[in-house]
Short mmCIF file of C-alpha atoms in Angstrom, two decimals:
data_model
loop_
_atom_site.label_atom_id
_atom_site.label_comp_id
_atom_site.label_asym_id
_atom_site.label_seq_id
_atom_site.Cartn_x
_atom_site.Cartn_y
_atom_site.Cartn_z
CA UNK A 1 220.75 -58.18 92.97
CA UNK A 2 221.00 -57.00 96.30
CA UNK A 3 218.12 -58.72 97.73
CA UNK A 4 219.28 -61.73 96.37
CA UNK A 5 222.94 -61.79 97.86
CA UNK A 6 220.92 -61.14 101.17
CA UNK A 7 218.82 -64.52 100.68
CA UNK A 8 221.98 -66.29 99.82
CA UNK A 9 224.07 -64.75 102.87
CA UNK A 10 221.06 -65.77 105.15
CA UNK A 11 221.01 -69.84 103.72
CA UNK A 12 224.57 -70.27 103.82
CA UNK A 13 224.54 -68.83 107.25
CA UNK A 14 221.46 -71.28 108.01
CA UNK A 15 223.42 -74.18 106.20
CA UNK A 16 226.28 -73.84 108.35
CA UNK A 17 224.53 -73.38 111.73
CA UNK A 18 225.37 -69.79 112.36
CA UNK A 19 221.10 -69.52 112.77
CA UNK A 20 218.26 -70.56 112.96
CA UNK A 21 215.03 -70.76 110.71
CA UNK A 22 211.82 -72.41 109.65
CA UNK A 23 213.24 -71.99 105.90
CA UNK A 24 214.93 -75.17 106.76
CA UNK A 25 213.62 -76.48 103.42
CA UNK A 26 215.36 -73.59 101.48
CA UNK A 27 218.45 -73.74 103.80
CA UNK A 28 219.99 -77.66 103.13
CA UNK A 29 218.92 -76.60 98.97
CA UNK A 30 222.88 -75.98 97.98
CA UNK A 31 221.84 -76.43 94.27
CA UNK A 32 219.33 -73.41 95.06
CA UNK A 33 221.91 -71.27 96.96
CA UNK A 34 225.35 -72.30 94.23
CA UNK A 35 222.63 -70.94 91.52
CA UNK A 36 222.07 -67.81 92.76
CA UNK A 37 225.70 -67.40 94.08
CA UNK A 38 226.55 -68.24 90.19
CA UNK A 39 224.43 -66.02 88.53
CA UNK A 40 225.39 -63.27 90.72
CA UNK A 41 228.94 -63.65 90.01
CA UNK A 42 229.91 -64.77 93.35
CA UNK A 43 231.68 -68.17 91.64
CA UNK A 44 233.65 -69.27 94.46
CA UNK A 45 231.16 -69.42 96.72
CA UNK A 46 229.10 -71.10 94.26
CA UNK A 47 231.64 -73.75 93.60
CA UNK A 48 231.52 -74.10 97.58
CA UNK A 49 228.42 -74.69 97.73
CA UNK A 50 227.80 -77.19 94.56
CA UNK A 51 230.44 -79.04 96.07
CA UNK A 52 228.97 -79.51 99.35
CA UNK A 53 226.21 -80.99 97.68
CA UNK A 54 227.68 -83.30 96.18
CA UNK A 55 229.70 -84.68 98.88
CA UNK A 56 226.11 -84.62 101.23
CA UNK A 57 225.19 -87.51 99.05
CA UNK A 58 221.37 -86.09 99.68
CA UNK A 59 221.16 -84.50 95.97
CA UNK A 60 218.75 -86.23 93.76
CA UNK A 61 220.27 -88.05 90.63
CA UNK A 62 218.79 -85.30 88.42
CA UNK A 63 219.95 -82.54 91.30
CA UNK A 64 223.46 -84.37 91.58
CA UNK A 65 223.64 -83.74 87.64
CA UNK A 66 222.58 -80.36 87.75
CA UNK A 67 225.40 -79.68 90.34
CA UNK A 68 228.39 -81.43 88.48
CA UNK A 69 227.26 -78.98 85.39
CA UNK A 70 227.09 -76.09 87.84
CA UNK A 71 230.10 -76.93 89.44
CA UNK A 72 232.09 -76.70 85.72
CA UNK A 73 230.56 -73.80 84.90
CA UNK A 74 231.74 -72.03 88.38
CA UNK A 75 235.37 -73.82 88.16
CA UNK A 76 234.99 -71.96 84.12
CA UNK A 77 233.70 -68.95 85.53
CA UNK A 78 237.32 -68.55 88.07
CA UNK A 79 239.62 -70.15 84.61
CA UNK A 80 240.17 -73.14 87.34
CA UNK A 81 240.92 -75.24 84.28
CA UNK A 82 243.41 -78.30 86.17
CA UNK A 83 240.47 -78.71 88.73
CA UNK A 84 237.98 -79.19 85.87
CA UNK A 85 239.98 -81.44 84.37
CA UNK A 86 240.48 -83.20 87.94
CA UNK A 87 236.75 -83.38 88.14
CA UNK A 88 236.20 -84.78 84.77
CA UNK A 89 239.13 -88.17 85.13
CA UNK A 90 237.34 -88.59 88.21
CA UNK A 91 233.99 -88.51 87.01
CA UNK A 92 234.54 -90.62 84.08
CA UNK A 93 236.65 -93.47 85.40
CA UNK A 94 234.03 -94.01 87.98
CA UNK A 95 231.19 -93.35 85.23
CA UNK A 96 229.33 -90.74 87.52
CA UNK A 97 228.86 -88.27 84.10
CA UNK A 98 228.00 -89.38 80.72
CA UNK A 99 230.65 -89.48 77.71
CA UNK A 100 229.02 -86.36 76.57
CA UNK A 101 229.58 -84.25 79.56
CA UNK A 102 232.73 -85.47 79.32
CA UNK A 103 233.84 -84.40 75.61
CA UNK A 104 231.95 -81.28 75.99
CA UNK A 105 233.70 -79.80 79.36
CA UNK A 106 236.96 -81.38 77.94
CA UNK A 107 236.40 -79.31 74.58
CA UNK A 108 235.07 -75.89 76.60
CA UNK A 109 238.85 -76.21 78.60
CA UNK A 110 240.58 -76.59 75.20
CA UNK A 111 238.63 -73.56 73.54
CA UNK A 112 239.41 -71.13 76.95
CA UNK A 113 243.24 -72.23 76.89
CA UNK A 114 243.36 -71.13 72.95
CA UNK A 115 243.67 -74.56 71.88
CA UNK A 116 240.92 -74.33 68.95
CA UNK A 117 241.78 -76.66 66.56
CA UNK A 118 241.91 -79.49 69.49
CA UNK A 119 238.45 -78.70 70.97
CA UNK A 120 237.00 -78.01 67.09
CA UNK A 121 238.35 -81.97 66.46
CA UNK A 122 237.02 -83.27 69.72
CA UNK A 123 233.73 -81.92 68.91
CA UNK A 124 233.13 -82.73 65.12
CA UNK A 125 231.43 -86.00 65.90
CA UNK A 126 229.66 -84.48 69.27
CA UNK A 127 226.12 -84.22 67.37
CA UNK A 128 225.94 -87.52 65.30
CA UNK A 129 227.26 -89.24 68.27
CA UNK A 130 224.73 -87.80 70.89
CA UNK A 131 221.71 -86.49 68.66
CA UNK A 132 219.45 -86.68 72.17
CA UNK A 133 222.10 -84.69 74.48
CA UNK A 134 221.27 -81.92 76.56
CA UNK A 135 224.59 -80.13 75.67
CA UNK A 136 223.94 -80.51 71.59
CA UNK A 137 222.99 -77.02 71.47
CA UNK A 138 226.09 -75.50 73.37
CA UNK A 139 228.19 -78.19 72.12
CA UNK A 140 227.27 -76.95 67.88
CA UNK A 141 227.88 -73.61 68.68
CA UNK A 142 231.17 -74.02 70.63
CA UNK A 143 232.18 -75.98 67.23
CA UNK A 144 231.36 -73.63 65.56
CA UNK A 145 233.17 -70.33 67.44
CA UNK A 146 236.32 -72.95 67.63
CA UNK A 147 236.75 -73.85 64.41
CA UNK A 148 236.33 -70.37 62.87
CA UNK A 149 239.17 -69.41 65.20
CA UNK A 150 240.81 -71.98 64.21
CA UNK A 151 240.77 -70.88 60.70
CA UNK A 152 238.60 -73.74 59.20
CA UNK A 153 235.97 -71.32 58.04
CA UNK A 154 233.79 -73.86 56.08
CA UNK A 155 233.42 -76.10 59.34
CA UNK A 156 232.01 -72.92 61.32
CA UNK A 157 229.86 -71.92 58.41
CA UNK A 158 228.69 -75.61 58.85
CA UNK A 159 228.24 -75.64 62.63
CA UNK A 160 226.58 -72.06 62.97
CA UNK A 161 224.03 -73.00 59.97
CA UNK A 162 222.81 -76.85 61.69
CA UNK A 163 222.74 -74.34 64.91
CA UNK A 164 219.88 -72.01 63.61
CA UNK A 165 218.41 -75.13 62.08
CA UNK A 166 218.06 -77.27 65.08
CA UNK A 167 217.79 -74.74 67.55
CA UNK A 168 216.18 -71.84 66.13
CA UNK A 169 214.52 -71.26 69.97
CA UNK A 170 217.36 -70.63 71.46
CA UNK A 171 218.38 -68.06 73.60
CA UNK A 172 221.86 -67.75 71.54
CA UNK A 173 220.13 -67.59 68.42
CA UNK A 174 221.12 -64.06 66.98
CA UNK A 175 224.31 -64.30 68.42
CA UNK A 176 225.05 -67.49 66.46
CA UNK A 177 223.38 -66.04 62.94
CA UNK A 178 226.14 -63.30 63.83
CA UNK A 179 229.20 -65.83 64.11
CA UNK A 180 227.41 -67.16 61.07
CA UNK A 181 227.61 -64.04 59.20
CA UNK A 182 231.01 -63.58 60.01
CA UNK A 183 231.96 -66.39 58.53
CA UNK A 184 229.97 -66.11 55.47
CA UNK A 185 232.05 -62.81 54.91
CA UNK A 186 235.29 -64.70 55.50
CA UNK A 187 234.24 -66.84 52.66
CA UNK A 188 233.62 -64.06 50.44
CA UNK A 189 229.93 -64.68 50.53
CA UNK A 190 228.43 -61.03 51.29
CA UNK A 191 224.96 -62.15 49.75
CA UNK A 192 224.21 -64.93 51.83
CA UNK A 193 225.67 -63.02 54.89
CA UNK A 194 223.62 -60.79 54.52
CA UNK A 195 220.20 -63.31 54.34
CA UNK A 196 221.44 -64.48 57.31
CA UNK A 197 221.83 -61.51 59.58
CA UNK A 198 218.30 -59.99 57.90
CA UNK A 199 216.22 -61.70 60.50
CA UNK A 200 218.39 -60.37 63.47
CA UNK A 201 217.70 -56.73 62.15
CA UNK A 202 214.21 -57.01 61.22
CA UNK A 203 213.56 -58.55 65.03
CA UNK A 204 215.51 -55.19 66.31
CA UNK A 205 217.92 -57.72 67.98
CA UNK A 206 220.99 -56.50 65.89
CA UNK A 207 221.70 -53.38 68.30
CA UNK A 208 221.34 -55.61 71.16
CA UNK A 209 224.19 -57.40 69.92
#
């Protein structure tokens, strides 16, 4: 981790014109630099620099979409919640960000502020309404984690099963056959809890977890 905060110091220091370099290349890359800053928890200067790259105006259209999803993740990351709402009426009206990044950001701010029965309803109709989006798989199991807090077991059951069966790659996989299980014991179901969490224990994931 160390060596990476160092590479980041040393571009933003190059970005701003505190030095010079011949990793000029590297140095203008703010989606590069707001990555690493993210992942290393440093989520203010992340936001910083997604932000600059947007407003450059030199991001690709694929780049400038990476950033906006960046950018709500580091606004998420600091519980900025107002300025990812800003972001998001902003977006929209001028139809910079498609109605699916919209209703999914919208229902991740509802879910952090405790509102689950709100972001559970605003994404019910997320994955026959976008079957193609990037954000189906985060979007399903969000559903699912907000409607079993919101007490409609059934729907999670629902949402954590169509996860495993649509996106049974996934990096969140054993976490969401846990949720799953959960809610399968909530229902009174032990049995079929239990066929669902067998596959996290026989692939040693369960004391990962």
């Amino acid at each position: 981790m160390r060596t990476r905060v160092l590479i980041l110091l040393l571009i933003l220091a190059v970005a701003n014109g505190r030095g010079q370099t011949s990793v000029t290349a590297v140095a203008v890359d703010p989606l590069a630099a707001g990555r690493i800053a993210l992942e290393d928890g440093f989520a203010a200067m992340a936001e910083k620099s997604f932000k600059d790259g947007l407003a450059s105006g030199t991001l690709s259209e694929a780049a400038a979409s990476a950033a906006r999803h960046y950018l709500m993740e580091s606004l998420l990351a600091q519980r900025k919640f107002d300025a990812m709402l800003a972001l998001l009426a902003g977006w929209s009206t001028t139809g910079v960000v498609p109605f699916d990044f919209d209703v999914y950001w919208r229902a991740t701010v509802l879910h952090e502020q405790s509102q689950y029965g709100e972001a559970a309803e605003l994404l019910l109709p997320f994955s026959e309404t976008w079957p193609k989006s990037r954000l189906g798989a985060p979007a399903l199991r969000l559903l699912g984690q907000a409607s079993l807090k919101s007490g409609n077991v059934q729907s999670a059951v629902e949402a954590f099963k169509s996860f495993v069966e649509k996106y049974p790659q996934s990096d969140d996989a054993s976490l969401n056959r846990l949720d799953w299980g959960k809610a399968l014991i909530l229902q009174q179901e032990p049995k079929q809890a239990i066929g669902v969490l067998q596959p996290i224990m026989l692939d040693g994931d369960a004391g990962h977890l």
